[in-house]
PDB file of C-alpha atoms in Angstrom:
ATOM      1  CA  MET A   1       0.400  -0.151  -0.070  1.00  0.00           C
ATOM      2  CA  SER A   2       1.629   3.291  -0.832  1.00  0.00           C
ATOM      3  CA  GLN A   3       2.281   5.883   2.141  1.00  0.00           C
ATOM      4  CA  LEU A   4       3.077   9.315   1.358  1.00  0.00           C
ATOM      5  CA  LEU A   5       7.042   9.592   2.691  1.00  0.00           C
ATOM      6  CA  TYR A   6       7.290  13.608   2.715  1.00  0.00           C
ATOM      7  CA  GLU A   7       5.644  16.768   1.245  1.00  0.00           C
ATOM      8  CA  GLY A   8       7.384  19.562   0.839  1.00  0.00           C
ATOM      9  CA  LYS A   9       5.970  22.966  -1.134  1.00  0.00           C
ATOM     10  CA  ALA A  10       6.039  21.835  -4.330  1.00  0.00           C
ATOM     11  CA  LYS A  11       5.552  17.829  -4.442  1.00  0.00           C
ATOM     12  CA  LYS A  12       4.505  14.929  -2.105  1.00  0.00           C
ATOM     13  CA  MET A  13       6.854  11.586  -2.428  1.00  0.00           C
ATOM     14  CA  PHE A  14       4.937   8.003  -1.740  1.00  0.00           C
ATOM     15  CA  THR A  15       6.140   5.264  -0.960  1.00  0.00           C
ATOM     16  CA  THR A  16       5.189   2.235  -3.512  1.00  0.00           C
ATOM     17  CA  ASP A  17       5.486  -1.602  -3.809  1.00  0.00           C
ATOM     18  CA  ASP A  18       9.087  -1.864  -4.586  1.00  0.00           C
ATOM     19  CA  PRO A  19      11.542  -0.141  -1.845  1.00  0.00           C
ATOM     20  CA  ASP A  20      14.174   1.312  -4.244  1.00  0.00           C
ATOM     21  CA  VAL A  21      11.355   3.295  -6.550  1.00  0.00           C
ATOM     22  CA  LEU A  22       8.907   6.544  -5.043  1.00  0.00           C
ATOM     23  CA  ARG A  23       6.294   8.034  -6.518  1.00  0.00           C
ATOM     24  CA  VAL A  24       6.522  11.574  -7.043  1.00  0.00           C
ATOM     25  CA  GLU A  25       3.276  13.944  -7.027  1.00  0.00           C
ATOM     26  CA  TYR A  26       3.868  17.987  -8.035  1.00  0.00           C
ATOM     27  CA  LYS A  27       1.149  20.284  -6.323  1.00  0.00           C
ATOM     28  CA  ASN A  28      -0.113  22.688  -7.624  1.00  0.00           C
ATOM     29  CA  ASP A  29       1.301  25.221  -4.862  1.00  0.00           C
ATOM     30  CA  ALA A  30       3.759  28.326  -5.398  1.00  0.00           C
ATOM     31  CA  THR A  31       6.396  29.465  -2.094  1.00  0.00           C
ATOM     32  CA  ALA A  32       8.422  31.762  -2.504  1.00  0.00           C
ATOM     33  CA  PHE A  33      10.782  33.956   0.137  1.00  0.00           C
ATOM     34  CA  ASN A  34      10.964  30.552   2.316  1.00  0.00           C
ATOM     35  CA  GLY A  35       7.426  29.782   2.268  1.00  0.00           C
ATOM     36  CA  LYS A  36       6.482  33.516   3.327  1.00  0.00           C
ATOM     37  CA  LYS A  37       4.121  34.085  -0.692  1.00  0.00           C
ATOM     38  CA  LYS A  38       2.053  30.952  -0.885  1.00  0.00           C
ATOM     39  CA  ALA A  39      -0.682  30.790  -3.493  1.00  0.00           C
ATOM     40  CA  VAL A  40      -1.983  28.182  -5.772  1.00  0.00           C
ATOM     41  CA  PHE A  41      -2.122  27.524  -9.589  1.00  0.00           C
ATOM     42  CA  PRO A  42      -4.358  25.391 -10.840  1.00  0.00           C
ATOM     43  CA  GLY A  43      -1.959  23.516 -13.434  1.00  0.00           C
ATOM     44  CA  LYS A  44       0.869  23.899 -12.054  1.00  0.00           C
ATOM     45  CA  GLY A  45       1.810  20.737 -10.763  1.00  0.00           C
ATOM     46  CA  LYS A  46       0.981  19.045 -14.166  1.00  0.00           C
ATOM     47  CA  LEU A  47       2.910  22.235 -15.827  1.00  0.00           C
ATOM     48  CA  ASN A  48       6.604  21.208 -14.181  1.00  0.00           C
ATOM     49  CA  ASN A  49       5.508  17.720 -14.028  1.00  0.00           C
ATOM     50  CA  ALA A  50       6.057  18.019 -17.678  1.00  0.00           C
ATOM     51  CA  ILE A  51       9.088  20.403 -17.939  1.00  0.00           C
ATOM     52  CA  CYS A  52      11.365  18.195 -15.556  1.00  0.00           C
ATOM     53  CA  THR A  53      10.158  15.421 -17.587  1.00  0.00           C
ATOM     54  CA  LYS A  54      11.578  16.873 -20.489  1.00  0.00           C
ATOM     55  CA  ILE A  55      14.534  17.512 -19.000  1.00  0.00           C
ATOM     56  CA  PHE A  56      15.427  14.201 -17.366  1.00  0.00           C
ATOM     57  CA  HIS A  57      14.693  12.682 -20.373  1.00  0.00           C
ATOM     58  CA  VAL A  58      17.524  15.304 -22.391  1.00  0.00           C
ATOM     59  CA  LEU A  59      19.611  14.837 -19.373  1.00  0.00           C
ATOM     60  CA  LYS A  60      19.422  10.523 -19.584  1.00  0.00           C
ATOM     61  CA  GLU A  61      19.771  11.699 -23.481  1.00  0.00           C
ATOM     62  CA  ASN A  62      23.312  13.013 -22.277  1.00  0.00           C
ATOM     63  CA  ASN A  63      24.426   9.802 -20.220  1.00  0.00           C
ATOM     64  CA  LEU A  64      23.883  11.646 -16.454  1.00  0.00           C
ATOM     65  CA  PRO A  65      22.846  10.097 -13.989  1.00  0.00           C
ATOM     66  CA  THR A  66      18.922  10.838 -12.335  1.00  0.00           C
ATOM     67  CA  HIS A  67      16.933   9.281 -10.001  1.00  0.00           C
ATOM     68  CA  PHE A  68      13.871   9.779 -12.788  1.00  0.00           C
ATOM     69  CA  ILE A  69      12.242   7.085 -14.239  1.00  0.00           C
ATOM     70  CA  GLU A  70       9.195   7.734 -16.303  1.00  0.00           C
ATOM     71  CA  LYS A  71       6.349   9.758 -15.674  1.00  0.00           C
ATOM     72  CA  ILE A  72       3.240   7.733 -15.020  1.00  0.00           C
ATOM     73  CA  SER A  73       0.754  10.527 -14.928  1.00  0.00           C
ATOM     74  CA  GLU A  74       0.356  14.431 -15.358  1.00  0.00           C
ATOM     75  CA  THR A  75       1.052  15.176 -12.295  1.00  0.00           C
ATOM     76  CA  GLU A  76       3.210  12.285 -11.123  1.00  0.00           C
ATOM     77  CA  GLN A  77       6.366  10.346 -11.918  1.00  0.00           C
ATOM     78  CA  LEU A  78       8.207   7.293 -10.835  1.00  0.00           C
ATOM     79  CA  VAL A  79      11.705   7.937  -9.332  1.00  0.00           C
ATOM     80  CA  LYS A  80      14.594   5.722  -7.432  1.00  0.00           C
ATOM     81  CA  ALA A  81      14.444   6.000  -3.702  1.00  0.00           C
ATOM     82  CA  VAL A  82      17.840   7.239  -2.371  1.00  0.00           C
ATOM     83  CA  ASP A  83      19.040   9.074   0.267  1.00  0.00           C
ATOM     84  CA  ILE A  84      19.272  13.291   0.263  1.00  0.00           C
ATOM     85  CA  VAL A  85      22.993  14.681   0.768  1.00  0.00           C
ATOM     86  CA  PRO A  86      21.055  17.998   2.881  1.00  0.00           C
ATOM     87  CA  ILE A  87      23.161  20.616   0.242  1.00  0.00           C
ATOM     88  CA  GLU A  88      21.156  22.283  -1.969  1.00  0.00           C
ATOM     89  CA  VAL A  89      23.928  23.665  -4.830  1.00  0.00           C
ATOM     90  CA  VAL A  90      23.505  26.504  -6.690  1.00  0.00           C
ATOM     91  CA  VAL A  91      25.022  26.898  -9.851  1.00  0.00           C
ATOM     92  CA  ARG A  92      25.426  30.311 -11.680  1.00  0.00           C
ATOM     93  CA  ASN A  93      25.907  31.401 -14.983  1.00  0.00           C
ATOM     94  CA  ILE A  94      24.598  35.124 -15.078  1.00  0.00           C
ATOM     95  CA  VAL A  95      23.998  37.943 -12.053  1.00  0.00           C
ATOM     96  CA  ALA A  96      20.526  37.598 -10.939  1.00  0.00           C
ATOM     97  CA  GLY A  97      19.092  37.762  -7.005  1.00  0.00           C
ATOM     98  CA  SER A  98      20.698  37.207  -3.750  1.00  0.00           C
ATOM     99  CA  LEU A  99      23.835  37.224  -5.594  1.00  0.00           C
ATOM    100  CA  ALA A 100      23.513  40.633  -6.997  1.00  0.00           C
ATOM    101  CA  LYS A 101      22.728  41.753  -3.604  1.00  0.00           C
ATOM    102  CA  ARG A 102      25.753  39.746  -1.711  1.00  0.00           C
ATOM    103  CA  LEU A 103      28.418  40.957  -3.915  1.00  0.00           C
ATOM    104  CA  GLY A 104      26.869  44.625  -5.475  1.00  0.00           C
ATOM    105  CA  LEU A 105      26.728  43.389  -9.043  1.00  0.00           C
ATOM    106  CA  ASP A 106      24.126  44.279 -11.433  1.00  0.00           C
ATOM    107  CA  GLU A 107      21.290  41.829 -12.606  1.00  0.00           C
ATOM    108  CA  GLY A 108      22.057  40.658 -15.638  1.00  0.00           C
ATOM    109  CA  THR A 109      25.593  40.599 -16.039  1.00  0.00           C
ATOM    110  CA  ASP A 110      27.231  37.622 -16.999  1.00  0.00           C
ATOM    111  CA  LEU A 111      30.013  35.989 -14.701  1.00  0.00           C
ATOM    112  CA  GLY A 112      32.375  34.928 -17.955  1.00  0.00           C
ATOM    113  CA  GLN A 113      32.628  31.459 -15.850  1.00  0.00           C
ATOM    114  CA  THR A 114      29.994  29.643 -13.920  1.00  0.00           C
ATOM    115  CA  ILE A 115      29.891  29.387 -10.341  1.00  0.00           C
ATOM    116  CA  VAL A 116      29.065  27.141  -7.829  1.00  0.00           C
ATOM    117  CA  GLU A 117      27.760  27.446  -4.738  1.00  0.00           C
ATOM    118  CA  PHE A 118      27.023  24.730  -1.433  1.00  0.00           C
ATOM    119  CA  TYR A 119      23.996  25.508   1.132  1.00  0.00           C
ATOM    120  CA  TYR A 120      23.358  23.042   3.624  1.00  0.00           C
ATOM    121  CA  LYS A 121      20.096  21.979   3.848  1.00  0.00           C
ATOM    122  CA  SER A 122      18.180  23.040   6.983  1.00  0.00           C
ATOM    123  CA  ASP A 123      14.843  25.049   6.729  1.00  0.00           C
ATOM    124  CA  GLU A 124      15.717  26.385  10.693  1.00  0.00           C
ATOM    125  CA  LEU A 125      18.998  27.612   9.904  1.00  0.00           C
ATOM    126  CA  GLY A 126      17.705  29.203   6.764  1.00  0.00           C
ATOM    127  CA  ASP A 127      19.646  27.263   4.252  1.00  0.00           C
ATOM    128  CA  PRO A 128      23.418  28.955   4.918  1.00  0.00           C
ATOM    129  CA  MET A 129      25.513  29.131   2.124  1.00  0.00           C
ATOM    130  CA  ILE A 130      28.701  27.199   3.438  1.00  0.00           C
ATOM    131  CA  ASN A 131      32.231  25.671   2.213  1.00  0.00           C
ATOM    132  CA  ASP A 132      33.422  22.222   1.483  1.00  0.00           C
ATOM    133  CA  ASP A 133      35.043  22.397   4.478  1.00  0.00           C
ATOM    134  CA  HIS A 134      31.957  22.948   6.314  1.00  0.00           C
ATOM    135  CA  ALA A 135      31.118  20.156   4.606  1.00  0.00           C
ATOM    136  CA  LEU A 136      33.607  18.061   5.222  1.00  0.00           C
ATOM    137  CA  ALA A 137      33.961  19.235   9.347  1.00  0.00           C
ATOM    138  CA  THR A 138      29.704  18.268  10.206  1.00  0.00           C
ATOM    139  CA  LYS A 139      30.555  15.316   7.770  1.00  0.00           C
ATOM    140  CA  ILE A 140      26.991  15.582   5.572  1.00  0.00           C
ATOM    141  CA  ALA A 141      29.549  14.487   2.506  1.00  0.00           C
ATOM    142  CA  THR A 142      32.975  13.190   2.252  1.00  0.00           C
ATOM    143  CA  GLU A 143      35.523  14.755   0.095  1.00  0.00           C
ATOM    144  CA  GLU A 144      34.640  12.666  -2.992  1.00  0.00           C
ATOM    145  CA  GLU A 145      31.214  13.197  -2.565  1.00  0.00           C
ATOM    146  CA  LEU A 146      31.915  17.194  -3.280  1.00  0.00           C
ATOM    147  CA  ALA A 147      33.977  16.586  -6.357  1.00  0.00           C
ATOM    148  CA  GLU A 148      31.316  14.335  -8.032  1.00  0.00           C
ATOM    149  CA  ILE A 149      28.773  16.381  -6.962  1.00  0.00           C
ATOM    150  CA  ARG A 150      30.350  19.660  -8.459  1.00  0.00           C
ATOM    151  CA  ARG A 151      31.454  17.737 -11.479  1.00  0.00           C
ATOM    152  CA  GLN A 152      27.714  16.262 -12.215  1.00  0.00           C
ATOM    153  CA  ALA A 153      26.694  19.970 -11.007  1.00  0.00           C
ATOM    154  CA  LEU A 154      28.922  21.353 -14.060  1.00  0.00           C
ATOM    155  CA  SER A 155      27.507  19.347 -16.359  1.00  0.00           C
ATOM    156  CA  VAL A 156      24.486  19.317 -15.665  1.00  0.00           C
ATOM    157  CA  ASN A 157      24.734  23.470 -16.528  1.00  0.00           C
ATOM    158  CA  GLU A 158      26.374  22.229 -19.752  1.00  0.00           C
ATOM    159  CA  VAL A 159      23.490  20.195 -21.001  1.00  0.00           C
ATOM    160  CA  LEU A 160      20.829  22.501 -19.804  1.00  0.00           C
ATOM    161  CA  GLN A 161      22.329  25.747 -21.443  1.00  0.00           C
ATOM    162  CA  ALA A 162      22.069  24.442 -24.356  1.00  0.00           C
ATOM    163  CA  LEU A 163      19.122  22.352 -24.677  1.00  0.00           C
ATOM    164  CA  PHE A 164      17.643  26.019 -23.571  1.00  0.00           C
ATOM    165  CA  ALA A 165      20.200  28.029 -26.537  1.00  0.00           C
ATOM    166  CA  GLU A 166      17.906  25.670 -28.573  1.00  0.00           C
ATOM    167  CA  ALA A 167      15.207  27.778 -27.193  1.00  0.00           C
ATOM    168  CA  GLY A 168      16.292  30.815 -27.372  1.00  0.00           C
ATOM    169  CA  ILE A 169      16.446  31.119 -23.875  1.00  0.00           C
ATOM    170  CA  LEU A 170      19.630  31.735 -21.369  1.00  0.00           C
ATOM    171  CA  LEU A 171      19.787  29.675 -18.326  1.00  0.00           C
ATOM    172  CA  VAL A 172      20.778  33.050 -15.541  1.00  0.00           C
ATOM    173  CA  ASP A 173      21.092  30.105 -12.536  1.00  0.00           C
ATOM    174  CA  PHE A 174      19.407  26.657 -11.035  1.00  0.00           C
ATOM    175  CA  LYS A 175      19.154  24.788  -7.817  1.00  0.00           C
ATOM    176  CA  LEU A 176      19.896  21.260  -8.131  1.00  0.00           C
ATOM    177  CA  GLU A 177      20.450  18.201  -4.921  1.00  0.00           C
ATOM    178  CA  PHE A 178      22.080  14.868  -5.199  1.00  0.00           C
ATOM    179  CA  GLY A 179      20.910  11.974  -3.741  1.00  0.00           C
ATOM    180  CA  LYS A 180      22.465   8.299  -2.651  1.00  0.00           C
ATOM    181  CA  LEU A 181      21.392   5.084  -4.389  1.00  0.00           C
ATOM    182  CA  LYS A 182      19.749   2.979  -2.094  1.00  0.00           C
ATOM    183  CA  SER A 183      20.524   0.843  -4.103  1.00  0.00           C
ATOM    184  CA  ASN A 184      24.204   0.515  -4.609  1.00  0.00           C
ATOM    185  CA  GLY A 185      24.966   4.390  -2.674  1.00  0.00           C
ATOM    186  CA  GLY A 186      25.960   5.916  -6.471  1.00  0.00           C
ATOM    187  CA  ILE A 187      25.300   9.733  -6.151  1.00  0.00           C
ATOM    188  CA  VAL A 188      22.262  10.937  -8.538  1.00  0.00           C
ATOM    189  CA  LEU A 189      20.765  13.829  -9.899  1.00  0.00           C
ATOM    190  CA  ALA A 190      17.447  14.562  -7.381  1.00  0.00           C
ATOM    191  CA  ASP A 191      14.039  16.574  -6.386  1.00  0.00           C
ATOM    192  CA  GLU A 192      13.389  18.504  -9.742  1.00  0.00           C
ATOM    193  CA  ILE A 193      14.627  20.653 -12.698  1.00  0.00           C
ATOM    194  CA  SER A 194      12.179  23.304 -13.654  1.00  0.00           C
ATOM    195  CA  PRO A 195      11.191  26.783 -13.401  1.00  0.00           C
ATOM    196  CA  ASP A 196      10.341  26.348  -9.308  1.00  0.00           C
ATOM    197  CA  THR A 197      14.281  26.186  -9.353  1.00  0.00           C
ATOM    198  CA  CYS A 198      15.485  28.000 -12.600  1.00  0.00           C
ATOM    199  CA  ARG A 199      16.094  31.114 -13.672  1.00  0.00           C
ATOM    200  CA  LEU A 200      15.384  31.472 -16.766  1.00  0.00           C
ATOM    201  CA  TRP A 201      15.215  34.892 -19.273  1.00  0.00           C
ATOM    202  CA  ASP A 202      14.033  34.873 -23.053  1.00  0.00           C
ATOM    203  CA  LYS A 203      17.972  35.712 -24.649  1.00  0.00           C
ATOM    204  CA  GLU A 204      16.417  38.497 -26.914  1.00  0.00           C
ATOM    205  CA  THR A 205      14.239  40.136 -24.363  1.00  0.00           C
ATOM    206  CA  HIS A 206      15.045  39.155 -21.288  1.00  0.00           C
ATOM    207  CA  GLU A 207      11.669  38.549 -20.044  1.00  0.00           C
ATOM    208  CA  LYS A 208      11.851  35.951 -17.030  1.00  0.00           C
ATOM    209  CA  LEU A 209       9.895  32.486 -18.240  1.00  0.00           C
ATOM    210  CA  ASP A 210      10.595  31.625 -14.487  1.00  0.00           C
ATOM    211  CA  LYS A 211       8.987  31.868 -10.794  1.00  0.00           C
ATOM    212  CA  ASP A 212      10.956  34.908 -10.411  1.00  0.00           C
ATOM    213  CA  VAL A 213       7.623  36.496 -12.460  1.00  0.00           C
ATOM    214  CA  PHE A 214       5.313  35.073  -9.500  1.00  0.00           C
ATOM    215  CA  ARG A 215       7.517  36.432  -6.700  1.00  0.00           C
ATOM    216  CA  ARG A 216       8.187  39.358  -8.319  1.00  0.00           C
ATOM    217  CA  ASN A 217       4.199  39.897  -9.101  1.00  0.00           C
ATOM    218  CA  ILE A 218       5.377  40.414 -13.184  1.00  0.00           C
ATOM    219  CA  ALA A 219       2.996  38.097 -14.866  1.00  0.00           C
ATOM    220  CA  ASP A 220       0.787  35.028 -14.798  1.00  0.00           C
ATOM    221  CA  LEU A 221       2.478  32.158 -13.542  1.00  0.00           C
ATOM    222  CA  PRO A 222       0.543  29.001 -15.087  1.00  0.00           C
ATOM    223  CA  GLU A 223       0.869  31.384 -18.618  1.00  0.00           C
ATOM    224  CA  THR A 224       4.510  31.512 -18.060  1.00  0.00           C
ATOM    225  CA  TYR A 225       5.236  28.216 -17.532  1.00  0.00           C
ATOM    226  CA  GLU A 226       2.361  27.201 -20.338  1.00  0.00           C
ATOM    227  CA  LYS A 227       4.849  29.098 -22.169  1.00  0.00           C
ATOM    228  CA  LEU A 228       8.432  27.345 -21.267  1.00  0.00           C
ATOM    229  CA  LEU A 229       7.010  24.198 -21.841  1.00  0.00           C
ATOM    230  CA  SER A 230       5.938  25.032 -25.501  1.00  0.00           C
ATOM    231  CA  ARG A 231       8.989  26.499 -26.544  1.00  0.00           C
ATOM    232  CA  LEU A 232      11.151  23.715 -24.873  1.00  0.00           C
ATOM    233  CA  GLU A 233       8.483  21.218 -26.761  1.00  0.00           C
ATOM    234  CA  ALA A 234       9.383  23.005 -29.509  1.00  0.00           C
ATOM    235  CA  VAL A 235      13.258  21.552 -29.551  1.00  0.00           C
ATOM    236  CA  LYS A 236      13.727  17.664 -30.560  1.00  0.00           C
TER     237      LYS A 236
END
């Protein structure tokens, strides 16, 4: 019998008959500012599931390991069970959001190189930024695991930059989570990649095609996600 394992801001995770497989259900909820701003958008879960499925298929085609197995309904997918490494990995290509404030740089500045940041995954502490030494000292990851996570994050970035470029979109920055497979301990990309977790701008106009439209009250969120999905589906 399927049981609810976890409910987050945008997804629910359930057990299946196979202990190595979980069922993910995408919710219609949207949150911002660490949950201080909330709303429900009918159809959002369906859109995120479709966008995430498209992205995971592209990553698989490029031989990048993920927890994704298959999409099983408009709002659900099956994934491999993992033990999440408690590190949020943020990959940045263009200055935006907190980086602009932290470094005093103009939003939209091309960094000229990719920046990888680690944050300790803790709601109670507000997900503070950490470095490799913090991770090692607190034993939340080994040196080898950190190196593998960084390597995979940069590889994902390279593949996704190419995918979005074909759709006329800039991949500004995005958040990743990684987990260790229950079956063999191998590190794979987990969680989701969607406009909830990425900053995506139109290459020419810099129109925002992600959750920033909700965060900043710029445009309708479902319409924005529909536009993004349409552009991604046009990429072969």
